[in-house]
Every structure is written in structure tokens, then in C-alpha cells.
Tab-separated table of C-alpha atoms and ligand atoms in Angstrom:
chain	number	residue	atom	x	y	z
A	1	LEU	CA	-16.072	-8.764	-9.960
A	2	ILE	CA	-14.391	-5.873	-8.081
A	3	ILE	CA	-14.733	-7.755	-4.808
A	4	PHE	CA	-13.329	-10.874	-6.461
A	5	ILE	CA	-10.240	-8.995	-7.733
A	6	LEU	CA	-9.795	-7.381	-4.333
A	7	VAL	CA	-9.839	-10.771	-2.622
A	8	ILE	CA	-7.237	-12.151	-5.063
A	9	VAL	CA	-4.981	-9.106	-4.620
A	10	LEU	CA	-5.272	-9.287	-0.838
A	11	ALA	CA	-4.566	-13.022	-0.837
A	12	LEU	CA	-1.484	-12.539	-3.023
A	13	THR	CA	-0.148	-9.671	-0.905
A	14	TYR	CA	-0.671	-11.744	2.203
A	15	ARG	CA	1.165	-14.717	0.705
A	16	GLN	CA	4.073	-12.565	-0.434
A	17	ASN	CA	4.363	-10.912	2.918
A	18	THR	CA	4.473	-14.111	4.876
A	19	GLU	CA	7.035	-15.688	2.567
A	20	LYS	CA	9.348	-12.785	1.884
A	21	LEU	CA	11.454	-12.507	5.015
A	22	LYS	CA	13.421	-15.748	4.860
A	23	PRO	CA	14.813	-15.343	1.304
A	24	THR	CA	15.896	-11.782	2.153
A	25	PHE	CA	17.467	-12.964	5.403
A	26	ILE	CA	19.351	-15.824	3.711
A	27	ALA	CA	20.499	-13.745	0.712
A	28	ARG	CA	21.842	-10.971	2.930
A	29	CYS	CA	23.455	-13.522	5.257
A	30	GLU	CA	25.243	-15.263	2.397
A	31	GLU	CA	27.145	-12.061	1.649
A	32	PHE	CA	29.189	-13.030	4.715
A	33	LYS	CA	31.458	-16.014	4.152
A	34	GLY	CA	31.867	-18.911	6.559
A	35	TYR	CA	28.480	-18.863	8.291
A	36	ASP	CA	25.677	-21.446	8.309
A	37	CYS	CA	22.813	-19.137	7.340
A	38	GLU	CA	20.092	-21.786	7.716
A	39	LYS	CA	21.252	-22.368	11.278
A	40	ILE	CA	21.285	-18.631	11.977
A	41	TRP	CA	17.764	-18.355	10.501
A	42	SER	CA	16.517	-21.108	12.846
A	43	ALA	CA	18.065	-19.356	15.848
A	44	PHE	CA	16.394	-16.129	14.708
A	45	GLU	CA	12.980	-17.677	14.150
A	46	GLN	CA	12.805	-19.406	17.523
A	47	ALA	CA	12.867	-16.001	19.233
A	48	TYR	CA	9.412	-14.881	18.072
A	49	VAL	CA	7.579	-17.651	16.148
A	50	GLY	CA	4.380	-18.681	17.927
A	51	GLN	CA	4.800	-15.846	20.456
A	52	ASP	CA	2.557	-12.929	21.348
A	53	PRO	CA	4.204	-10.091	19.316
A	54	CYS	CA	4.107	-7.790	22.347
A	55	ASN	CA	5.798	-10.295	24.609
A	56	VAL	CA	9.170	-11.063	23.027
A	57	SER	CA	12.012	-10.187	25.386
A	58	MET	CA	15.611	-9.257	24.583
A	59	GLY	CA	16.624	-12.596	26.081
A	60	ALA	CA	14.677	-14.440	23.386
A	61	TYR	CA	17.482	-13.468	20.993
A	62	ASP	CA	20.314	-14.912	23.126
A	63	PRO	CA	20.509	-18.066	20.953
A	64	LEU	CA	20.685	-15.892	17.815
A	65	ILE	CA	23.560	-13.834	19.218
A	66	ALA	CA	25.299	-17.086	20.192
A	67	ALA	CA	24.856	-18.428	16.645
A	68	ALA	CA	26.483	-15.346	15.070
A	69	PRO	CA	28.565	-13.647	17.768
A	70	PHE	CA	29.992	-10.150	17.322
A	71	ARG	CA	33.735	-10.023	16.916
A	72	PRO	CA	35.532	-7.091	18.495
A	73	ALA	CA	36.915	-4.636	15.935
A	74	CYS	CA	39.120	-2.556	18.225
A	75	ASN	CA	39.561	1.132	17.324
A	76	ARG	CA	37.072	0.839	14.437
A	77	MET	CA	33.755	0.533	16.210
A	78	MET	CA	31.201	3.227	15.464
A	79	PHE	CA	28.092	3.936	17.503
A	80	TRP	CA	25.488	6.515	16.523
A	81	SER	CA	22.250	8.152	17.567
A	82	LYS	CA	19.902	10.213	15.336
A	83	THR	CA	22.557	10.207	12.608
A	84	LYS	CA	21.642	6.994	10.764
A	85	LYS	CA	21.946	8.336	7.234
A	86	VAL	CA	25.215	10.248	7.475
A	87	VAL	CA	26.883	7.400	9.395
A	88	HIS	CA	25.926	4.691	6.952
A	89	ASP	CA	26.641	6.771	3.841
A	90	PHE	CA	30.120	7.010	5.336
A	91	THR	CA	30.626	3.380	6.433
A	92	GLU	CA	29.242	2.073	3.119
A	93	LYS	CA	31.845	3.951	1.123
A	94	ARG	CA	34.817	3.831	3.480
A	95	ASP	CA	36.362	1.018	5.531
A	96	CYS	CA	37.357	3.258	8.446
A	97	PHE	CA	34.613	2.196	10.862
A	98	LEU	CA	32.238	-0.649	11.610
A	99	THR	CA	28.664	-0.044	12.788
A	100	LEU	CA	26.203	-2.632	14.066
A	101	GLU	CA	24.462	-2.436	10.684
A	102	ASP	CA	27.711	-3.485	8.952
A	103	THR	CA	27.893	-6.746	10.940
A	104	LEU	CA	26.146	-9.932	9.818
A	105	LEU	CA	23.117	-9.726	12.121
A	106	GLY	CA	22.769	-5.979	11.795
A	107	SER	CA	22.923	-5.947	8.011
A	108	VAL	CA	20.635	-8.972	7.639
A	109	LEU	CA	17.814	-7.365	9.656
A	110	ASP	CA	18.330	-3.664	8.878
A	111	GLY	CA	15.077	-2.086	7.702
A	112	LEU	CA	12.998	-5.247	8.142
A	113	THR	CA	9.838	-5.866	10.188
A	114	TRP	CA	8.806	-9.249	11.514
A	115	CYS	CA	6.645	-10.925	14.135
A	116	GLY	CA	4.921	-14.172	15.009
A	117	LYS	CA	1.458	-14.957	16.261
A	118	GLU	CA	0.297	-17.246	19.053
A	119	GLY	CA	-0.732	-20.607	17.667
A	120	SER	CA	1.033	-20.059	14.321
A	121	SER	CA	4.421	-21.303	13.075
A	122	LYS	CA	4.651	-18.509	10.494
A	123	THR	CA	6.658	-15.340	10.206
A	124	PHE	CA	4.612	-12.227	9.464
A	125	THR	CA	5.924	-8.993	7.980
A	126	THR	CA	2.701	-6.984	8.096
A	127	GLY	CA	0.343	-6.304	10.976
A	128	CYS	CA	3.277	-6.366	13.387
A	129	PRO	CA	3.468	-3.912	16.309
A	130	GLY	CA	5.339	-0.688	15.599
A	131	TRP	CA	8.452	0.413	17.489
A	132	THR	CA	6.505	2.194	20.231
A	133	ASP	CA	3.231	0.196	20.167
A	134	CYS	CA	4.528	-2.090	22.904
A	135	ASN	CA	7.951	-2.365	24.551
A	136	ASN	CA	8.588	-6.051	24.025
A	137	ASN	CA	7.971	-6.271	20.285
A	138	PRO	CA	10.202	-8.618	18.256
A	139	VAL	CA	11.901	-5.873	16.215
A	140	ARG	CA	12.680	-3.548	19.106
A	141	SER	CA	13.856	-6.403	21.348
A	142	PHE	CA	16.184	-7.600	18.601
A	143	TRP	CA	17.815	-4.168	18.174
A	144	ASN	CA	18.109	-3.789	21.936
A	145	ARG	CA	19.735	-7.210	22.281
A	146	ALA	CA	22.037	-6.822	19.288
A	147	SER	CA	23.095	-3.336	20.425
A	148	ALA	CA	23.923	-4.716	23.878
A	149	ALA	CA	26.057	-7.478	22.371
A	150	PHE	CA	27.818	-5.050	20.025
A	151	ALA	CA	28.570	-2.662	22.925
A	152	ASP	CA	29.811	-5.600	25.041
A	153	VAL	CA	32.717	-6.120	22.633
A	154	ALA	CA	33.564	-2.414	22.184
A	155	CYS	CA	37.316	-2.008	22.582
A	156	GLY	CA	40.172	0.445	22.185
A	157	ASP	CA	39.231	3.860	20.877
A	158	VAL	CA	35.516	3.940	20.138
A	159	THR	CA	33.657	6.536	18.062
A	160	ALA	CA	30.058	7.758	18.354
A	161	MET	CA	28.348	10.060	15.845
A	162	LEU	CA	25.723	12.196	17.529
A	163	ASN	CA	23.385	14.793	16.053
A	164	GLY	CA	24.345	18.419	16.690
A	165	SER	CA	21.122	19.706	15.120
A	166	ILE	CA	18.959	18.627	18.045
A	167	ILE	CA	18.803	19.957	21.599
A	168	THR	CA	19.468	16.543	23.189
A	169	PRO	CA	22.092	14.689	21.132
A	170	PHE	CA	22.491	12.198	24.012
A	171	SER	CA	18.848	11.273	24.578
A	172	PRO	CA	18.081	9.050	27.617
A	173	THR	CA	15.486	7.077	25.633
A	174	SER	CA	17.847	6.232	22.753
A	175	ILE	CA	19.449	2.807	22.431
A	176	PHE	CA	22.844	4.486	22.557
A	177	ALA	CA	22.133	6.027	25.982
A	178	SER	CA	19.862	3.403	27.534
A	179	ILE	CA	21.790	0.296	26.460
A	180	GLU	CA	25.123	0.795	24.736
A	181	VAL	CA	26.880	3.371	26.931
A	182	LYS	CA	25.879	1.413	30.046
A	183	ARG	CA	27.779	-1.612	28.721
A	184	PHE	CA	31.006	0.142	27.752
A	185	ASN	CA	33.747	-1.363	29.889
A	186	SER	CA	37.038	0.302	30.768
A	187	THR	CA	38.953	-2.983	30.809
A	188	ARG	CA	38.469	-3.166	27.057
A	189	MET	CA	37.846	0.445	26.036
A	190	ARG	CA	40.418	3.241	26.095
A	191	SER	CA	38.295	6.167	24.923
A	192	LEU	CA	34.947	7.347	23.632
A	193	ASN	CA	35.261	9.919	20.864
A	194	VAL	CA	32.076	11.818	20.126
A	195	VAL	CA	31.740	13.268	16.654
A	196	LEU	CA	28.991	15.851	16.972
A	197	VAL	CA	27.650	16.228	13.454
A	198	THR	CA	26.802	19.856	12.738
A	199	GLN	CA	24.881	21.576	9.945
A	200	GLU	CA	24.116	25.209	9.160
A	201	SER	CA	21.077	24.834	11.433
A	202	THR	CA	23.224	23.637	14.321
A	203	VAL	CA	21.779	24.254	17.767
A	204	THR	CA	24.385	22.577	19.981
A	205	ASN	CA	28.103	22.147	20.521
A	206	CYS	CA	30.334	19.957	22.678
A	207	THR	CA	29.388	21.925	25.820
A	208	ASN	CA	25.795	20.574	25.497
A	209	ALA	CA	24.144	19.554	28.782
A	210	SER	CA	23.218	16.055	27.600
A	211	LEU	CA	26.867	15.426	26.682
A	212	LYS	CA	27.788	16.236	30.303
A	213	ASP	CA	25.422	13.397	31.283
A	214	LEU	CA	27.188	11.130	28.811
A	215	GLN	CA	30.564	11.869	30.432
A	216	LYS	CA	29.131	11.108	33.868
A	217	GLU	CA	27.789	7.754	32.657
A	218	LEU	CA	31.193	6.568	31.445
A	219	ASP	CA	33.451	4.327	33.536
A	220	GLU	CA	36.358	6.127	35.282
A	221	GLY	CA	38.959	4.557	33.034
A	222	ILE	CA	37.375	5.584	29.721
A	223	LYS	CA	38.709	8.874	28.312
A	224	TYR	CA	36.142	11.161	26.717
A	225	ASN	CA	36.598	13.437	23.741
A	226	CYS	CA	34.141	15.462	21.691
A	227	LYS	CA	34.598	17.203	18.371
A	228	GLU	CA	32.152	19.249	16.324
A	229	VAL	CA	32.370	18.191	12.692
A	230	ALA	CA	30.375	19.637	9.781
A	231	GLU	CA	28.243	17.087	7.954
A	232	SER	CA	29.731	18.322	4.662
A	233	GLN	CA	33.206	17.383	5.921
A	234	ILE	CA	32.041	13.820	6.647
A	235	GLN	CA	30.393	13.591	3.219
A	236	GLU	CA	33.619	14.828	1.636
A	237	CYS	CA	35.466	11.971	3.312
A	238	SER	CA	32.811	9.497	2.139
A	239	SER	CA	33.389	10.491	-1.484
A	240	ASN	CA	37.189	10.747	-1.339
A	241	PRO	CA	38.480	7.218	-0.632
A	242	GLU	CA	42.100	8.364	-1.030
A	243	LYS	CA	41.798	10.518	2.120
A	244	PRO	CA	43.168	8.575	5.147
A	245	CYS	CA	40.571	7.732	7.828
A	246	GLY	CA	42.570	9.650	10.419
A	247	ALA	CA	42.307	12.835	8.341
A	248	CYS	CA	38.492	12.815	8.145
A	249	TRP	CA	38.064	14.894	11.332
B	301	AVW	P1	18.021	6.510	17.017
B	301	AVW	P2	19.531	4.992	18.921
B	301	AVW	N1	9.998	4.253	15.873
B	301	AVW	O1	18.494	7.319	15.834
B	301	AVW	O2	20.587	5.556	19.834
B	301	AVW	C1	10.561	3.474	14.921
B	301	AVW	O3	17.142	7.178	18.008
B	301	AVW	O4	18.252	4.639	19.557
B	301	AVW	O5	19.362	5.993	17.722
B	301	AVW	N2	11.848	3.142	14.899
B	301	AVW	C2	12.626	3.644	15.839
B	301	AVW	C3	12.159	4.476	16.876
B	301	AVW	C4	10.775	4.784	16.856
B	301	AVW	N3	10.215	5.583	17.788
B	301	AVW	N4	13.206	4.800	17.682
B	301	AVW	C5	14.274	4.190	17.167
B	301	AVW	N5	13.924	3.502	16.070
B	301	AVW	C6	14.801	2.708	15.227
B	301	AVW	C7	22.260	0.608	17.445
B	301	AVW	C8	14.924	3.300	13.879
B	301	AVW	O6	15.216	2.269	12.961
B	301	AVW	C9	23.556	1.215	16.906
B	301	AVW	F1	24.593	0.487	17.390
B	301	AVW	C10	16.089	4.227	14.032
B	301	AVW	O7	16.736	4.505	12.821
B	301	AVW	C11	23.560	2.660	17.374
B	301	AVW	O8	24.724	2.925	18.149
B	301	AVW	C12	16.972	3.428	14.946
B	301	AVW	O9	16.064	2.733	15.805
B	301	AVW	C13	22.321	2.813	18.203
B	301	AVW	O10	21.764	1.496	18.392
B	301	AVW	C14	17.917	4.237	15.746
B	301	AVW	O11	17.255	5.187	16.532
B	301	AVW	C15	21.278	3.682	17.518
B	301	AVW	O12	20.091	3.666	18.234
């Protein structure tokens, strides 16, 4: 009997897991008006369905990016690295900035896991490779591709929230350093404004060695600024919507 129940439970979990991604995708997509979410789903699916889950390249998502292109939001674009929570607590509550995760594609896929399997037309949400299990996994390649496309349209004064509680706030292996900064273009961008988020336990400031590397990476024409800002000050701005964006730091 125990084995029987176990088999039923496993079968049900399996069914749920293979069928859960699309409804979530469509529901989140429909929060954005004026898009054909079924068409965007098809463009998404074609990237990884039937593929070896360790052999999905960034390029596989080109049709998806074309189906839901990023629109430039000059002076409001926010990049981040190792500051996911504080950034999104802020952008959720205030309209000052736009992160990748606030765009259609970013918000639809945030926190989700997916992959295909050779010889199958299904989408799987369990048994998929983890972020570092192999380089060309469907989830990692999506975030790499989407980040590249988001950085391609960065314009005007751009902000980046980096983590002042770690020794290397600008880490060469991060998406921000390895993909986004490399695509910042001075014909569209005026400046990069680093907000170095500090806590009591802060170990770095704007003179940090990795931030020197960041400056070197930037195009000649892009001005660089850095400001140390206490996390509590950012949280205060998140919870006080009457405070103007420009007065947050
Ligand atoms: P991050 P990034 N295992 O905080 O600059 C699982 O380092 O890279 O910032 N998931 C991982 C791993 C890992 N080893 N490494 C990264 N991730 C996932 C898009 C995880 O979901 C935006 F536009 C983590 O929260 C930002 O400017 C997320 O990647 C920039 O790229 C970020 O890792 C942030 O990427």
C-alpha cells in the first residue's frame, strides 16, 4: 500500500511540474497590456524544447527577445549585482527605476526553472540543470540573453546598485560585469551611477579596487559616479512614496 501511495504521489507531482510553467508564464504576461502572450510563449518554448538541457545557447532566445523587445527607459534604468532583494523591494514600491525583472520577460520568468529533454516536446520544471551545473543551461542562457538585450537599450543616466558588504562588489563572473557593462554604449548613455549599498558590516567603499576595474571597462564617453548609500536609507525611500526619487540618495 505504501509503495502504491508513493507511486500516486510521485505521478501527481510529476504531472503538476510538467504542466505548471505555461499557466504561470501566461498569467504573469497578461499583467502587461498589448502583448500576444501565446505568441511570446511559443517563441520562449522553441528555445529549449526538445534540446539537451546543457546545450541551449544565448542565441536560442533571439526569437523570444524579438517577440517582446525591451523598450529604452532613459534615465530610469537600474542594474544590480548581489543586491537583488534591496533593489526589488525598492522598485516594487516606487516608480523611480526599472530593472530587468520589472520588464515583461524579466517578470514573467523571475524565479522560475525550466528545461526540455531530447526527444520530448514537453517543458520540465524539475530535474533541470542548476545555474552552475553546465554553462549552456536554458535558465542561465535566458538571463544572459535578456540581460544583454536590456543593457543594449540602456540610455541617459543609468544606475547600478552594487553590494558594499562584499570585497568584490564588481565581480568579473557576475552578469553585470561579464555581459551588461560590456554592452553599455556611449552614443546612448551619458553616465553610470553606482549606488554602493552599505550596512553596518560594510567592508568596502567607492575606492574599492573592483570599482576601479569597472571604470576602466566603461566607454570613454560615459561619465562614472559612485555613492555609498546605507541600506536603511534606501528602505526608507521604499516606504515613503511621497519622497521624490531624486531625494533618495
Ligand atoms: P548576482 P549578476 N546559482 O546577484 O550581476 C544560482 O550575482 O550576476 O548578479 N543562481 C545564480 C547564480 C548561481 N551561482 N549566480 C547568479 N544567479 C542568479 C540581470 C540568481 O537568480 C540584471 F539586469 C541571482 O539572484 C542585473 O543587472 C541572479 O542570478 C544583473 O543581471 C543575479 O546574480 C544581475 O546579475
